[in-house]
Amino acid sequence: MSESNDLLLDHEADGIKELDNDLPRWWVWLFFLTIAFAVVYLGYYHVFRLGPLQAGEFQIEWKRGEAIKAGALAKFEATLGRLEPSKDPVLLTQGQATFLRMCAPCHRADGGGLVGPNLTDDYWIHGSNFVDNVRTIMNGVPEKGMLTWKGVLKPNEILAVASFIYTLRGTHPPNPKPPENQQQPVKPNIYE
């Protein structure tokens, strides 16, 4: 006990006395190591700019992702001429879910048209076959207020939505929007 009394410091706060113990050597060396690391880090990233900062790394990753997406879209667009609507029930269910989430606010859940055109009749504005529908979904119709969905939806989601829209043709929803174009010759519906 006398040994700890020798280590007591002269000041006291609220009745608490402090011992004058040395920090462990490994703790002190770790502290010096963090200081050295901070100096090297500061020099490497901020003074000499040898490495990219977080914003720079983000830009690099963003460009890499955009290049991958552009390549996938180019590949997808190259196959557009050979596309047919899918009959796969799983894909159609996914297409319906995406349609209800993304398209129904303008085209209604039954495709009867609200702000956007009626998708159930034969009076299509931007082409009447499946490939035209896929292109319209991908590129949108900015002058009419339709978004470009190729940056939001993946190619398989675009195909799923277009396939689901194709199933809406010939249905008769209540109170559909009136035709906005001349009647288009429609490619036969594969679901009939």
mmCIF file of C-alpha atoms in Angstrom, residues 27-157:
data_model
loop_
_atom_site.group_PDB
_atom_site.id
_atom_site.type_symbol
_atom_site.label_atom_id
_atom_site.label_comp_id
_atom_site.label_asym_id
_atom_site.label_seq_id
_atom_site.Cartn_x
_atom_site.Cartn_y
_atom_site.Cartn_z
ATOM 1 C CA TRP A 27 0.440 1.270 -25.984
ATOM 2 C CA VAL A 28 2.945 4.099 -26.346
ATOM 3 C CA TRP A 29 4.496 2.520 -29.459
ATOM 4 C CA LEU A 30 1.038 2.003 -30.965
ATOM 5 C CA PHE A 31 0.334 5.693 -30.372
ATOM 6 C CA PHE A 32 3.579 6.678 -32.154
ATOM 7 C CA LEU A 33 2.766 4.270 -34.987
ATOM 8 C CA THR A 34 -0.640 5.922 -35.551
ATOM 9 C CA ILE A 35 1.039 9.332 -35.703
ATOM 10 C CA ALA A 36 3.520 8.030 -38.297
ATOM 11 C CA PHE A 37 0.668 6.465 -40.293
ATOM 12 C CA ALA A 38 -1.256 9.756 -40.235
ATOM 13 C CA VAL A 39 1.771 11.651 -41.574
ATOM 14 C CA VAL A 40 2.302 9.118 -44.399
ATOM 15 C CA TYR A 41 -1.432 9.087 -45.211
ATOM 16 C CA LEU A 42 -1.603 12.878 -45.310
ATOM 17 C CA GLY A 43 1.406 13.064 -47.610
ATOM 18 C CA TYR A 44 0.271 10.256 -49.917
ATOM 19 C CA TYR A 45 -3.341 11.364 -50.441
ATOM 20 C CA HIS A 46 -3.487 15.087 -49.731
ATOM 21 C CA VAL A 47 -0.043 16.644 -50.217
ATOM 22 C CA PHE A 48 1.450 14.683 -53.140
ATOM 23 C CA ARG A 49 -1.903 13.324 -54.437
ATOM 24 C CA LEU A 50 -0.433 9.936 -55.312
ATOM 25 C CA GLY A 51 -3.678 8.069 -54.591
ATOM 26 C CA PRO A 52 -7.299 8.892 -55.379
ATOM 27 C CA LEU A 53 -9.475 10.305 -52.637
ATOM 28 C CA GLN A 54 -12.857 8.805 -51.844
ATOM 29 C CA ALA A 55 -14.623 11.013 -54.401
ATOM 30 C CA GLY A 56 -12.077 10.001 -57.045
ATOM 31 C CA GLU A 57 -12.532 6.314 -56.280
ATOM 32 C CA PHE A 58 -16.287 6.787 -56.564
ATOM 33 C CA GLN A 59 -15.891 8.410 -59.998
ATOM 34 C CA ILE A 60 -13.665 5.549 -61.179
ATOM 35 C CA GLU A 61 -16.185 2.949 -59.999
ATOM 36 C CA TRP A 62 -19.068 4.944 -61.469
ATOM 37 C CA LYS A 63 -17.392 5.105 -64.896
ATOM 38 C CA ARG A 64 -16.615 1.391 -64.749
ATOM 39 C CA GLY A 65 -20.260 0.634 -63.909
ATOM 40 C CA GLU A 66 -21.528 2.911 -66.673
ATOM 41 C CA ALA A 67 -19.233 1.192 -69.189
ATOM 42 C CA ILE A 68 -20.516 -2.228 -68.126
ATOM 43 C CA LYS A 69 -24.113 -1.019 -68.349
ATOM 44 C CA ALA A 70 -23.518 0.587 -71.758
ATOM 45 C CA GLY A 71 -21.984 -2.651 -73.027
ATOM 46 C CA ALA A 72 -24.940 -4.679 -71.771
ATOM 47 C CA LEU A 73 -27.405 -2.230 -73.334
ATOM 48 C CA ALA A 74 -25.543 -2.274 -76.658
ATOM 49 C CA LYS A 75 -25.612 -6.066 -76.629
ATOM 50 C CA PHE A 76 -29.300 -5.974 -75.733
ATOM 51 C CA GLU A 77 -30.113 -3.467 -78.488
ATOM 52 C CA ALA A 78 -28.239 -5.621 -81.010
ATOM 53 C CA THR A 79 -30.623 -8.492 -80.259
ATOM 54 C CA LEU A 80 -33.782 -6.361 -80.429
ATOM 55 C CA GLY A 81 -34.749 -7.442 -83.932
ATOM 56 C CA ARG A 82 -35.000 -11.074 -82.805
ATOM 57 C CA LEU A 83 -37.114 -10.469 -79.716
ATOM 58 C CA GLU A 84 -40.491 -12.028 -79.132
ATOM 59 C CA PRO A 85 -42.744 -11.563 -76.121
ATOM 60 C CA SER A 86 -42.247 -14.152 -73.428
ATOM 61 C CA LYS A 87 -44.918 -16.640 -72.347
ATOM 62 C CA ASP A 88 -43.017 -17.559 -69.168
ATOM 63 C CA PRO A 89 -45.433 -17.070 -66.221
ATOM 64 C CA VAL A 90 -42.602 -16.123 -63.846
ATOM 65 C CA LEU A 91 -41.330 -13.433 -66.223
ATOM 66 C CA LEU A 92 -44.869 -12.152 -66.810
ATOM 67 C CA THR A 93 -45.450 -11.929 -63.047
ATOM 68 C CA GLN A 94 -42.205 -9.962 -62.668
ATOM 69 C CA GLY A 95 -43.263 -7.748 -65.567
ATOM 70 C CA GLN A 96 -46.646 -7.146 -63.970
ATOM 71 C CA ALA A 97 -45.029 -6.207 -60.642
ATOM 72 C CA THR A 98 -42.670 -3.763 -62.383
ATOM 73 C CA PHE A 99 -45.545 -2.388 -64.483
ATOM 74 C CA LEU A 100 -47.661 -1.775 -61.379
ATOM 75 C CA ARG A 101 -44.752 -0.067 -59.629
ATOM 76 C CA MET A 102 -43.375 2.026 -62.509
ATOM 77 C CA CYS A 103 -45.982 2.305 -65.270
ATOM 78 C CA ALA A 104 -49.414 2.146 -63.632
ATOM 79 C CA PRO A 105 -49.326 5.765 -62.364
ATOM 80 C CA CYS A 106 -49.558 6.918 -65.999
ATOM 81 C CA HIS A 107 -51.152 3.933 -67.782
ATOM 82 C CA ARG A 108 -53.402 2.594 -64.941
ATOM 83 C CA ALA A 109 -53.031 -0.870 -63.467
ATOM 84 C CA ASP A 110 -55.299 -2.343 -66.160
ATOM 85 C CA GLY A 111 -53.442 -0.520 -68.982
ATOM 86 C CA GLY A 112 -56.494 1.589 -69.844
ATOM 87 C CA GLY A 113 -54.523 4.831 -69.905
ATOM 88 C CA LEU A 114 -54.518 7.847 -67.635
ATOM 89 C CA VAL A 115 -51.876 10.461 -68.450
ATOM 90 C CA GLY A 116 -50.197 7.926 -70.718
ATOM 91 C CA PRO A 117 -51.974 6.250 -73.633
ATOM 92 C CA ASN A 118 -54.307 3.275 -73.513
ATOM 93 C CA LEU A 119 -52.261 0.073 -73.891
ATOM 94 C CA THR A 120 -55.226 -2.255 -74.446
ATOM 95 C CA ASP A 121 -56.504 -1.041 -77.833
ATOM 96 C CA ASP A 122 -55.111 -1.143 -81.381
ATOM 97 C CA TYR A 123 -54.339 2.598 -81.562
ATOM 98 C CA TRP A 124 -50.681 2.562 -80.638
ATOM 99 C CA ILE A 125 -48.681 5.753 -81.019
ATOM 100 C CA HIS A 126 -45.076 4.554 -81.209
ATOM 101 C CA GLY A 127 -45.291 1.336 -83.200
ATOM 102 C CA SER A 128 -47.422 -1.721 -82.789
ATOM 103 C CA ASN A 129 -45.040 -4.638 -82.529
ATOM 104 C CA PHE A 130 -43.108 -6.044 -79.596
ATOM 105 C CA VAL A 131 -39.739 -4.557 -80.618
ATOM 106 C CA ASP A 132 -41.307 -1.084 -80.901
ATOM 107 C CA ASN A 133 -42.732 -1.517 -77.409
ATOM 108 C CA VAL A 134 -39.329 -2.495 -76.024
ATOM 109 C CA ARG A 135 -37.709 0.528 -77.701
ATOM 110 C CA THR A 136 -40.401 2.847 -76.342
ATOM 111 C CA ILE A 137 -39.850 1.548 -72.817
ATOM 112 C CA MET A 138 -36.063 1.828 -73.160
ATOM 113 C CA ASN A 139 -35.890 5.274 -74.748
ATOM 114 C CA GLY A 140 -39.086 6.786 -73.379
ATOM 115 C CA VAL A 141 -41.011 9.560 -75.060
ATOM 116 C CA PRO A 142 -39.619 12.745 -73.465
ATOM 117 C CA GLU A 143 -41.873 15.086 -75.459
ATOM 118 C CA LYS A 144 -44.907 13.288 -73.967
ATOM 119 C CA GLY A 145 -43.395 13.048 -70.480
ATOM 120 C CA MET A 146 -42.458 9.357 -70.532
ATOM 121 C CA LEU A 147 -39.163 8.642 -68.829
ATOM 122 C CA THR A 148 -36.253 6.810 -70.381
ATOM 123 C CA TRP A 149 -36.323 3.535 -68.463
ATOM 124 C CA LYS A 150 -33.093 1.972 -69.764
ATOM 125 C CA GLY A 151 -31.116 3.717 -67.030
ATOM 126 C CA VAL A 152 -33.526 2.539 -64.331
ATOM 127 C CA LEU A 153 -34.634 -0.938 -65.388
ATOM 128 C CA LYS A 154 -32.335 -3.807 -66.304
ATOM 129 C CA PRO A 155 -32.726 -5.329 -69.793
ATOM 130 C CA ASN A 156 -34.506 -8.409 -68.429
ATOM 131 C CA GLU A 157 -36.939 -6.135 -66.534
#
